[in-house]
Tab-separated table of C-alpha atoms and ligand atoms in Angstrom:
chain	number	residue	atom	x	y	z
A	106	MET	CA	43.029	-9.035	-7.883
A	107	ASN	CA	41.748	-5.476	-8.154
A	108	LYS	CA	40.998	-3.303	-5.142
A	109	SER	CA	37.223	-3.564	-5.468
A	110	ASN	CA	37.431	-7.352	-5.250
A	111	GLU	CA	39.828	-7.121	-2.309
A	112	LEU	CA	37.413	-4.823	-0.499
A	113	PHE	CA	34.498	-7.069	-1.322
A	114	GLU	CA	36.320	-10.064	0.103
A	115	LYS	CA	36.803	-8.193	3.374
A	116	ALA	CA	33.301	-6.744	3.280
A	117	VAL	CA	31.436	-10.050	3.011
A	118	LYS	CA	33.062	-11.182	6.251
A	119	VAL	CA	31.756	-8.250	8.260
A	120	ILE	CA	28.696	-6.925	6.404
A	121	PRO	CA	25.872	-9.208	5.203
A	122	GLY	CA	26.512	-9.685	1.504
A	123	GLY	CA	29.260	-7.119	1.780
A	124	VAL	CA	26.818	-4.245	1.336
A	125	ASN	CA	24.543	-1.968	3.318
A	126	SER	CA	21.653	-2.192	0.843
A	127	PRO	CA	20.984	-5.339	-1.220
A	128	VAL	CA	20.957	-4.031	-4.802
A	129	ARG	CA	24.477	-2.649	-4.298
A	130	ALA	CA	25.851	-6.198	-4.220
A	131	PHE	CA	25.524	-6.365	-8.050
A	132	GLY	CA	24.190	-9.913	-7.578
A	133	SER	CA	21.502	-9.559	-10.216
A	134	VAL	CA	24.081	-8.471	-12.785
A	135	ASN	CA	26.228	-11.511	-11.998
A	136	MET	CA	29.328	-9.760	-10.736
A	137	ASN	CA	31.009	-8.337	-7.673
A	138	PRO	CA	30.322	-4.698	-6.869
A	139	ILE	CA	32.692	-1.875	-7.669
A	140	PHE	CA	33.694	0.177	-4.639
A	141	ILE	CA	33.730	3.932	-5.033
A	142	ARG	CA	36.569	6.199	-4.025
A	143	ASN	CA	35.063	9.541	-4.990
A	144	ALA	CA	32.749	11.326	-7.387
A	145	LYS	CA	32.629	14.665	-9.151
A	146	GLY	CA	29.938	16.107	-11.402
A	147	SER	CA	28.531	13.375	-13.641
A	148	TYR	CA	31.466	11.041	-12.962
A	149	ILE	CA	32.124	8.465	-10.313
A	150	TYR	CA	35.544	6.864	-9.716
A	151	ASP	CA	36.178	3.434	-8.275
A	152	VAL	CA	39.006	2.426	-5.967
A	153	ASP	CA	40.920	1.043	-8.945
A	154	GLY	CA	40.934	4.496	-10.513
A	155	LYS	CA	38.370	3.729	-13.205
A	156	LYS	CA	36.038	6.548	-14.196
A	157	TYR	CA	32.368	6.000	-15.021
A	158	ILE	CA	29.485	8.191	-16.163
A	159	ASP	CA	27.086	7.835	-13.263
A	160	TYR	CA	23.410	7.161	-13.969
A	161	ILE	CA	22.618	6.107	-10.401
A	162	SER	CA	23.106	9.545	-8.845
A	163	SER	CA	22.781	7.931	-5.411
A	164	TRP	CA	19.306	6.787	-6.643
A	165	GLY	CA	18.176	10.352	-7.205
A	166	PRO	CA	19.523	12.776	-4.592
A	167	MET	CA	22.497	14.027	-6.620
A	168	ILE	CA	20.309	16.060	-8.960
A	169	PHE	CA	23.031	18.728	-9.263
A	170	GLY	CA	25.761	16.138	-9.784
A	171	HIS	CA	28.394	15.018	-7.329
A	172	CYS	CA	30.447	17.324	-5.175
A	173	ASP	CA	28.776	20.544	-6.247
A	174	GLU	CA	30.959	23.353	-4.930
A	175	GLU	CA	28.170	25.627	-3.754
A	176	LEU	CA	26.425	22.783	-1.927
A	177	ASN	CA	29.669	21.585	-0.401
A	178	LYS	CA	30.223	25.068	1.023
A	179	VAL	CA	26.786	24.999	2.584
A	180	ALA	CA	27.596	21.680	4.240
A	181	ILE	CA	30.950	22.891	5.533
A	182	ASN	CA	29.396	26.062	6.963
A	183	ALA	CA	26.730	23.977	8.668
A	184	LEU	CA	29.350	21.601	10.088
A	185	GLU	CA	31.115	24.519	11.677
A	186	LYS	CA	27.941	25.446	13.558
A	187	GLY	CA	27.572	21.980	15.059
A	188	VAL	CA	26.344	18.718	13.596
A	189	SER	CA	23.415	17.963	15.865
A	190	TYR	CA	21.726	19.572	18.865
A	191	GLY	CA	18.735	17.476	19.882
A	192	VAL	CA	16.759	20.680	20.479
A	193	PRO	CA	15.006	22.787	17.829
A	194	SER	CA	16.963	24.891	15.357
A	195	ASP	CA	16.082	27.579	12.807
A	196	VAL	CA	16.853	25.429	9.756
A	197	GLU	CA	14.094	22.980	10.717
A	198	VAL	CA	11.526	25.765	10.453
A	199	GLU	CA	12.966	26.948	7.173
A	200	MET	CA	12.868	23.436	5.700
A	201	ALA	CA	9.251	22.917	6.778
A	202	GLU	CA	8.267	26.267	5.263
A	203	ILE	CA	9.943	25.401	1.969
A	204	ILE	CA	8.256	21.993	1.706
A	205	THR	CA	4.800	23.205	2.713
A	206	GLN	CA	5.006	26.103	0.252
A	207	ALA	CA	6.241	23.827	-2.514
A	208	TYR	CA	3.696	21.041	-2.204
A	209	LYS	CA	-0.046	21.452	-2.641
A	210	GLY	CA	-2.016	20.024	0.252
A	211	CYS	CA	1.031	19.602	2.472
A	212	GLU	CA	0.168	22.057	5.212
A	213	MET	CA	2.385	20.541	7.875
A	214	VAL	CA	5.419	18.343	7.651
A	215	ARG	CA	7.517	16.228	10.000
A	216	MET	CA	11.159	15.501	9.183
A	217	VAL	CA	12.574	11.978	9.567
A	218	ASN	CA	15.795	10.268	8.482
A	219	SER	CA	14.832	8.093	5.517
A	220	GLY	CA	12.102	7.352	3.033
A	221	THR	CA	11.324	4.157	4.940
A	222	GLU	CA	10.649	6.134	8.089
A	223	ALA	CA	8.505	8.613	6.176
A	224	THR	CA	6.127	6.006	4.710
A	225	MET	CA	6.027	3.951	7.886
A	226	SER	CA	5.074	7.020	9.905
A	227	ALA	CA	2.569	8.319	7.366
A	228	ILE	CA	0.740	5.010	7.500
A	229	ARG	CA	0.676	5.060	11.292
A	230	VAL	CA	-0.811	8.557	11.192
A	231	ALA	CA	-3.383	7.601	8.544
A	232	ARG	CA	-4.422	4.642	10.691
A	233	GLY	CA	-4.602	6.790	13.785
A	234	TYR	CA	-6.584	9.450	11.980
A	235	THR	CA	-9.153	7.093	10.458
A	236	GLY	CA	-9.236	4.576	13.296
A	237	LYS	CA	-8.944	1.811	10.663
A	238	ASP	CA	-6.232	-0.842	10.178
A	239	LYS	CA	-6.210	-1.977	6.566
A	240	ILE	CA	-4.042	-0.387	3.913
A	241	ILE	CA	-3.804	-0.735	0.149
A	242	LYS	CA	-0.568	-0.699	-1.771
A	243	PHE	CA	0.213	-1.577	-5.381
A	244	GLU	CA	2.106	-4.495	-6.793
A	245	GLY	CA	5.616	-3.400	-7.777
A	246	CYS	CA	5.541	-0.168	-5.767
A	247	TYR	CA	8.272	0.098	-3.149
A	248	HIS	CA	7.794	2.179	-0.035
A	249	GLY	CA	10.849	1.281	2.007
A	250	HIS	CA	11.376	-1.773	4.153
A	251	SER	CA	9.022	-1.345	7.114
A	252	ASP	CA	7.154	-4.552	7.941
A	253	CYS	CA	3.659	-3.779	6.743
A	254	LEU	CA	4.888	-2.397	3.407
A	255	LEU	CA	7.159	-5.279	2.552
A	256	VAL	CA	4.641	-7.053	0.351
A	257	LYS	CA	5.101	-7.430	-3.419
A	258	SER	CA	7.192	-4.352	-3.227
A	259	GLY	CA	9.383	-3.906	-6.284
A	260	SER	CA	12.955	-2.631	-6.271
A	261	GLY	CA	15.352	-5.042	-4.545
A	262	THR	CA	12.514	-7.330	-3.455
A	263	LEU	CA	11.452	-7.736	-7.066
A	264	THR	CA	15.063	-8.189	-8.161
A	265	PHE	CA	15.560	-10.901	-5.547
A	266	ASN	CA	12.039	-12.331	-5.976
A	267	VAL	CA	10.944	-11.677	-2.401
A	268	GLN	CA	7.134	-11.523	-2.055
A	269	THR	CA	7.399	-10.610	1.581
A	270	SER	CA	10.193	-11.322	4.021
A	271	PRO	CA	10.961	-13.853	6.715
A	272	GLY	CA	10.826	-11.959	9.980
A	273	VAL	CA	7.640	-10.173	9.020
A	274	PRO	CA	4.836	-11.801	11.011
A	275	VAL	CA	1.820	-12.841	8.965
A	276	ASP	CA	-0.252	-10.889	11.470
A	277	THR	CA	1.583	-7.708	10.497
A	278	VAL	CA	0.917	-7.995	6.778
A	279	LYS	CA	-2.589	-9.358	7.043
A	280	HIS	CA	-3.838	-5.758	6.942
A	281	THR	CA	-1.879	-4.994	3.783
A	282	LEU	CA	-3.967	-5.431	0.641
A	283	VAL	CA	-2.285	-5.390	-2.727
A	284	CYS	CA	-3.908	-3.999	-5.861
A	285	GLU	CA	-2.810	-3.771	-9.447
A	286	TYR	CA	-1.263	-0.502	-10.576
A	287	ASN	CA	-3.224	1.223	-13.376
A	288	ASN	CA	-6.223	-1.022	-12.701
A	289	ILE	CA	-8.958	0.945	-10.958
A	290	ASP	CA	-11.311	-2.056	-10.901
A	291	SER	CA	-8.877	-3.935	-8.683
A	292	VAL	CA	-9.056	-1.003	-6.260
A	293	LYS	CA	-12.848	-0.775	-6.411
A	294	GLU	CA	-13.223	-4.496	-5.726
A	295	THR	CA	-10.832	-4.400	-2.791
A	296	ILE	CA	-12.577	-1.410	-1.244
A	297	GLU	CA	-15.961	-3.062	-1.760
A	298	LYS	CA	-14.797	-6.269	-0.075
A	299	ASN	CA	-13.342	-4.333	2.865
A	300	LYS	CA	-16.010	-1.671	3.220
A	301	GLY	CA	-15.238	0.824	5.977
A	302	GLU	CA	-11.995	-0.906	6.990
A	303	ILE	CA	-9.373	0.771	4.822
A	304	ALA	CA	-7.296	3.514	6.405
A	305	CYS	CA	-5.193	4.551	3.457
A	306	ILE	CA	-3.940	3.903	-0.033
A	307	ILE	CA	-0.250	4.481	-0.618
A	308	ILE	CA	1.090	4.840	-4.145
A	309	GLU	CA	4.114	5.977	-6.103
A	310	PRO	CA	2.355	8.492	-8.375
A	311	VAL	CA	4.950	7.578	-11.005
A	312	PRO	CA	6.285	4.118	-10.204
A	313	GLY	CA	10.065	4.034	-10.174
A	314	ASN	CA	10.760	0.812	-8.336
A	315	MET	CA	9.724	-1.647	-11.017
A	316	GLY	CA	11.662	0.478	-13.457
A	317	VAL	CA	9.779	3.519	-14.715
A	318	VAL	CA	6.158	2.997	-15.565
A	319	ALA	CA	4.450	6.031	-17.076
A	320	PRO	CA	1.495	7.144	-14.987
A	321	ASN	CA	-2.089	6.982	-16.087
A	322	ILE	CA	-3.676	10.285	-15.082
A	323	GLU	CA	-7.215	8.959	-15.410
A	324	PHE	CA	-6.341	6.141	-12.985
A	325	MET	CA	-4.941	8.685	-10.535
A	326	ARG	CA	-8.067	10.821	-10.862
A	327	GLU	CA	-10.334	7.872	-10.145
A	328	LEU	CA	-8.140	6.896	-7.234
A	329	ARG	CA	-8.541	10.381	-5.780
A	330	LYS	CA	-12.317	10.207	-6.176
A	331	ILE	CA	-12.744	6.735	-4.745
A	332	THR	CA	-10.597	7.550	-1.701
A	333	GLU	CA	-12.583	10.724	-1.069
A	334	ASP	CA	-15.889	8.881	-1.365
A	335	ASN	CA	-14.752	6.198	1.092
A	336	ASN	CA	-12.932	8.292	3.690
A	337	ILE	CA	-9.630	6.731	2.803
A	338	VAL	CA	-6.423	8.745	3.218
A	339	LEU	CA	-4.565	8.980	-0.098
A	340	ILE	CA	-0.797	8.977	0.382
A	341	TYR	CA	1.602	9.834	-2.432
A	342	ASP	CA	5.011	8.315	-1.921
A	343	GLU	CA	7.090	10.965	-3.679
A	344	VAL	CA	10.404	9.786	-2.270
A	345	ILE	CA	11.737	9.533	-5.838
A	346	THR	CA	9.411	11.876	-7.691
A	347	GLY	CA	9.234	14.755	-5.213
A	348	PHE	CA	11.178	17.772	-6.514
A	349	ARG	CA	12.337	15.622	-9.460
A	350	LEU	CA	9.355	15.560	-11.820
A	351	SER	CA	8.675	19.186	-10.977
A	352	TYR	CA	9.173	21.425	-7.956
A	353	GLY	CA	5.652	20.620	-6.775
A	354	GLY	CA	5.996	16.901	-7.522
A	355	ALA	CA	3.289	14.732	-9.041
A	356	ALA	CA	0.535	16.610	-7.191
A	357	GLU	CA	1.372	19.748	-9.156
A	358	LEU	CA	2.019	17.908	-12.400
A	359	PHE	CA	-1.263	15.969	-12.393
A	360	ASP	CA	-3.151	18.624	-10.444
A	361	ILE	CA	-4.415	15.822	-8.226
A	362	VAL	CA	-3.683	16.514	-4.586
A	363	PRO	CA	-3.226	13.724	-2.012
A	364	ASP	CA	-4.098	13.899	1.687
A	365	MET	CA	-0.571	12.990	2.719
A	366	VAL	CA	2.819	12.899	1.031
A	367	CYS	CA	6.213	11.305	1.708
A	368	PHE	CA	9.599	12.620	0.643
A	369	GLY	CA	13.197	11.438	0.813
A	370	LYS	CA	16.162	11.193	-1.560
A	371	ILE	CA	16.420	14.690	-3.185
A	372	ILE	CA	15.311	16.664	-0.127
A	373	GLY	CA	18.461	15.629	1.722
A	374	GLY	CA	20.881	16.421	-1.110
A	375	GLY	CA	22.659	13.130	-0.387
A	376	LEU	CA	22.346	13.185	3.394
A	377	PRO	CA	19.960	10.799	5.162
A	378	VAL	CA	16.616	12.619	5.202
A	379	GLY	CA	12.942	11.849	4.801
A	380	ALA	CA	9.743	13.750	5.487
A	381	TYR	CA	6.026	13.131	5.672
A	382	GLY	CA	3.285	15.692	5.641
A	383	GLY	CA	-0.277	16.458	4.730
A	384	LYS	CA	-3.381	18.307	5.745
A	385	SER	CA	-3.105	20.041	9.133
A	386	GLU	CA	-6.100	18.113	10.377
A	387	ILE	CA	-4.321	14.819	9.736
A	388	MET	CA	-0.846	15.942	10.802
A	389	SER	CA	-2.291	17.271	14.065
A	390	MET	CA	-2.657	13.622	15.062
A	391	VAL	CA	1.132	13.473	15.482
A	392	SER	CA	2.710	13.652	18.919
A	393	PRO	CA	3.080	15.954	20.838
A	394	VAL	CA	-0.113	17.656	19.520
A	395	GLY	CA	-1.921	14.390	18.965
A	396	LYS	CA	-1.643	10.858	20.251
A	397	VAL	CA	0.104	9.148	17.313
A	398	TYR	CA	3.663	8.637	18.482
A	399	GLN	CA	6.599	9.285	16.183
A	400	ALA	CA	10.021	10.629	17.140
A	401	GLY	CA	13.674	10.763	16.065
A	402	THR	CA	16.955	11.634	17.768
A	403	LEU	CA	18.540	12.935	14.568
A	404	SER	CA	15.342	14.091	12.813
A	405	GLY	CA	15.676	17.625	11.456
A	406	ASN	CA	19.421	17.318	11.813
A	407	PRO	CA	20.881	20.781	11.085
A	408	LEU	CA	23.561	19.541	8.687
A	409	ALA	CA	21.034	17.600	6.623
A	410	MET	CA	18.496	20.446	6.773
A	411	SER	CA	21.055	22.997	5.547
A	412	MET	CA	21.978	20.800	2.614
A	413	GLY	CA	18.321	20.071	1.817
A	414	ILE	CA	17.367	23.742	1.989
A	415	ALA	CA	20.179	24.679	-0.398
A	416	VAL	CA	19.101	22.003	-2.889
A	417	LEU	CA	15.423	22.951	-2.736
A	418	ASN	CA	16.138	26.682	-3.029
A	419	ARG	CA	18.144	25.992	-6.141
A	420	LEU	CA	15.327	23.916	-7.629
A	421	LYS	CA	12.697	26.549	-6.882
A	422	ASN	CA	11.594	28.548	-9.942
A	423	ASN	CA	14.195	26.633	-11.911
A	424	GLN	CA	11.976	25.493	-14.766
A	425	LYS	CA	15.032	25.572	-17.010
A	426	LEU	CA	16.695	22.804	-15.023
A	427	TYR	CA	13.629	20.564	-15.158
A	428	ILE	CA	13.440	21.033	-18.919
A	429	GLU	CA	17.153	20.316	-19.271
A	430	LEU	CA	16.910	17.147	-17.189
A	431	GLU	CA	14.001	15.941	-19.268
A	432	ASN	CA	15.850	16.759	-22.488
A	433	LYS	CA	18.814	14.667	-21.385
A	434	ALA	CA	16.524	11.716	-20.743
A	435	LYS	CA	14.718	12.319	-24.031
A	436	LYS	CA	17.976	12.333	-25.944
A	437	LEU	CA	18.957	9.013	-24.362
A	438	GLU	CA	15.512	7.607	-25.112
A	439	GLU	CA	15.754	8.557	-28.784
A	440	GLY	CA	19.286	7.192	-29.059
A	441	PHE	CA	18.398	3.913	-27.376
A	442	LYS	CA	15.285	3.501	-29.518
A	443	SER	CA	17.176	3.959	-32.729
A	444	ASN	CA	19.819	1.505	-31.441
A	445	ILE	CA	17.075	-1.036	-30.736
A	446	GLU	CA	16.024	-0.789	-34.378
A	447	LEU	CA	19.582	-0.961	-35.664
A	448	SER	CA	20.508	-3.985	-33.581
A	449	GLY	CA	17.227	-5.856	-33.529
A	450	VAL	CA	17.519	-6.367	-29.771
A	451	LYS	CA	14.212	-7.060	-28.050
A	452	ALA	CA	13.926	-4.070	-25.716
A	453	VAL	CA	11.697	-1.106	-24.910
A	454	VAL	CA	12.487	2.272	-23.423
A	455	SER	CA	10.169	3.613	-20.767
A	456	ARG	CA	10.556	7.259	-19.849
A	457	TYR	CA	8.649	9.763	-17.808
A	458	LYS	CA	10.174	13.245	-17.478
A	459	SER	CA	13.787	12.689	-16.365
A	460	MET	CA	13.237	9.084	-15.215
A	461	LEU	CA	14.266	6.410	-17.687
A	462	SER	CA	14.361	2.597	-17.840
A	463	LEU	CA	15.330	0.146	-20.511
A	464	PHE	CA	13.455	-3.145	-20.310
A	465	PHE	CA	14.492	-6.259	-22.191
A	466	THR	CA	11.006	-7.220	-23.247
A	467	ASP	CA	8.906	-6.685	-26.362
A	468	ARG	CA	5.801	-5.722	-24.399
A	469	GLU	CA	4.652	-2.182	-23.988
A	470	VAL	CA	5.214	-1.344	-20.331
A	471	ASN	CA	2.115	-0.210	-18.429
A	472	GLY	CA	2.459	-2.049	-15.163
A	473	TYR	CA	3.889	-4.824	-13.076
A	474	SER	CA	2.735	-7.712	-15.265
A	475	ASP	CA	4.574	-6.149	-18.217
A	476	VAL	CA	7.873	-5.335	-16.498
A	477	VAL	CA	8.251	-8.840	-15.095
A	478	THR	CA	8.390	-10.231	-18.641
A	479	SER	CA	11.849	-8.623	-18.922
A	480	ASP	CA	14.874	-10.802	-19.532
A	481	THR	CA	16.990	-10.031	-16.463
A	482	GLU	CA	19.879	-12.183	-17.694
A	483	LYS	CA	20.060	-10.011	-20.758
A	484	TYR	CA	20.076	-6.949	-18.539
A	485	ALA	CA	23.005	-8.408	-16.607
A	486	LYS	CA	24.998	-8.824	-19.818
A	487	TYR	CA	24.009	-5.339	-20.923
A	488	PHE	CA	25.025	-3.850	-17.575
A	489	GLN	CA	28.442	-5.492	-17.719
A	490	SER	CA	29.010	-4.398	-21.270
A	491	MET	CA	28.102	-0.786	-20.385
A	492	LEU	CA	30.360	-0.918	-17.343
A	493	LYS	CA	33.235	-1.975	-19.581
A	494	SER	CA	32.481	1.138	-21.611
A	495	GLU	CA	32.766	3.123	-18.361
A	496	ILE	CA	29.099	3.737	-17.821
A	497	LEU	CA	27.518	2.957	-14.480
A	498	LEU	CA	23.869	1.941	-14.790
A	499	PRO	CA	21.610	0.778	-11.967
A	500	PRO	CA	22.810	-2.773	-11.219
A	501	ALA	CA	19.319	-4.262	-11.609
A	502	GLN	CA	16.660	-4.361	-14.309
A	503	TYR	CA	13.878	-2.967	-12.146
A	504	GLU	CA	15.453	0.390	-11.366
A	505	VAL	CA	15.657	3.835	-12.913
A	506	MET	CA	18.425	5.769	-14.621
A	507	PHE	CA	18.608	9.149	-12.919
A	508	MET	CA	19.692	12.290	-14.769
A	509	ASN	CA	21.666	15.042	-13.085
A	510	ALA	CA	22.425	18.617	-14.088
A	511	THR	CA	26.122	18.038	-14.817
A	512	LEU	CA	25.537	15.286	-17.369
A	513	SER	CA	26.917	16.795	-20.606
A	514	ASP	CA	25.861	16.342	-24.222
A	515	LYS	CA	29.158	14.582	-24.737
A	516	ASP	CA	28.395	12.157	-21.883
A	517	ILE	CA	25.025	11.403	-23.423
A	518	GLU	CA	26.335	10.956	-26.950
A	519	TYR	CA	29.028	8.648	-25.634
A	520	THR	CA	26.405	6.685	-23.682
A	521	ILE	CA	24.298	6.210	-26.819
A	522	LYS	CA	27.342	4.907	-28.704
A	523	ALA	CA	28.197	2.494	-25.902
A	524	ASN	CA	24.568	1.395	-25.833
A	525	LEU	CA	24.718	0.461	-29.524
A	526	LYS	CA	27.919	-1.482	-28.947
A	527	ALA	CA	26.301	-3.346	-26.054
A	528	PHE	CA	23.186	-4.092	-28.130
A	529	MET	CA	25.318	-5.410	-30.984
A	530	GLU	CA	27.062	-7.782	-28.584
A	531	LEU	CA	23.700	-8.852	-27.173
A	532	SER	CA	22.201	-9.551	-30.574
A	533	LYS	CA	24.809	-12.287	-30.997
A	534	TYR	CA	23.225	-14.358	-28.232
B	19	PLP	C1	13.867	4.843	-1.949
B	19	PLP	C2	12.413	4.792	-1.705
B	19	PLP	C3	11.871	4.629	-0.426
B	19	PLP	C4	12.722	4.306	0.761
B	19	PLP	O1	13.596	5.322	1.086
B	19	PLP	P1	14.890	4.959	1.966
B	19	PLP	O2	15.509	6.307	2.203
B	19	PLP	O3	15.714	4.055	1.123
B	19	PLP	O4	14.426	4.322	3.204
B	19	PLP	C5	10.513	4.730	-0.261
B	19	PLP	N1	9.706	4.969	-1.302
B	19	PLP	C6	10.181	5.117	-2.551
B	19	PLP	C7	9.235	5.412	-3.665
B	19	PLP	C8	11.543	5.009	-2.801
B	19	PLP	O5	11.993	5.096	-4.047
């Protein structure tokens, strides 16, 4: 038995499912997980010494690749100054200045420890600010695992077919209304039916938790207008997209500015960080200025802030990097598409900027109802075949391949070759 399997056997006895986040269990790709020993650049190594090209990138944060020397130095220097104080420190101010300068409409920001905390808190603030209870989210959009957002929420819940979750009281989700992404009429109807009762609309401006779905700018524009007209707080969940699509996120890219925004993933450079922010008027609701309570023992942790600052400073004015990341994804897209033709496999490639998904369906992918037509069993076979070729893809159909700066042309060309091999095997079924 290999070491990963040995570890998994031990893990399942002491950790539910052997993992600390469900998708990591590799259940939806019909195998046991690999356990990682270390990672460097675009490569990740398992405990059995196998090397893989990594397209998970810790689900986005490792935008400069693993174990970047400059970033590691920053972390070591920060460690030497103390890991956590529980009283304010200079790096918290610096981080807040960087985020508020980077993101249009984000005048104030509060640091938290995860994306889940960011969205949960933003919704509390939006409710406090508007004095209303109901919220709208979109089918297939994931905003972390807080109770009121755990409804038709994509990512692992979609993979495991969880509409909501046991343990979430019906009373908690009765204020959560679900609309269809890219369908403005579904939003209009819901607002009409709940006139004056909706506090906020939360959305992934580019959905990345049902796989990548390209945004519809006109839909986003109408969403902005309808929320303005109805005094509804518009929240962009940019936990994936923030600082990935562009330095100013989707707000800059679409030139459509939300009232509030949530960050996570990249802004911690691999350490546990989240943030939520918005207009000063709204953020002034937050304790201790306002009455909406939200706190955190490790929030603004100096180690995490130092790492985040270093990552964001390196991304700033780095248009070249964003173009390079997109080009890597584009190259993969083109390669995969030509392999689809060569092999006759029923699949489509969905890409937006440097976010990429391959769906085993023949439908054009514009939203939730399209992505769920994917053949997840086929994805499982594809995943395993790619893993054999030493390529680590997200271990679930409804996730994104994340590019990082260290991914070389050679890595990409190799990936395209392996993809053709996998498709050829698949076309036999
Ligand atoms: C990952 C993610 C979250 C949750 O972040 P965690 O740090 O895992 O709690 C929230 N929203 C989106 C869009 C995400 O992709």
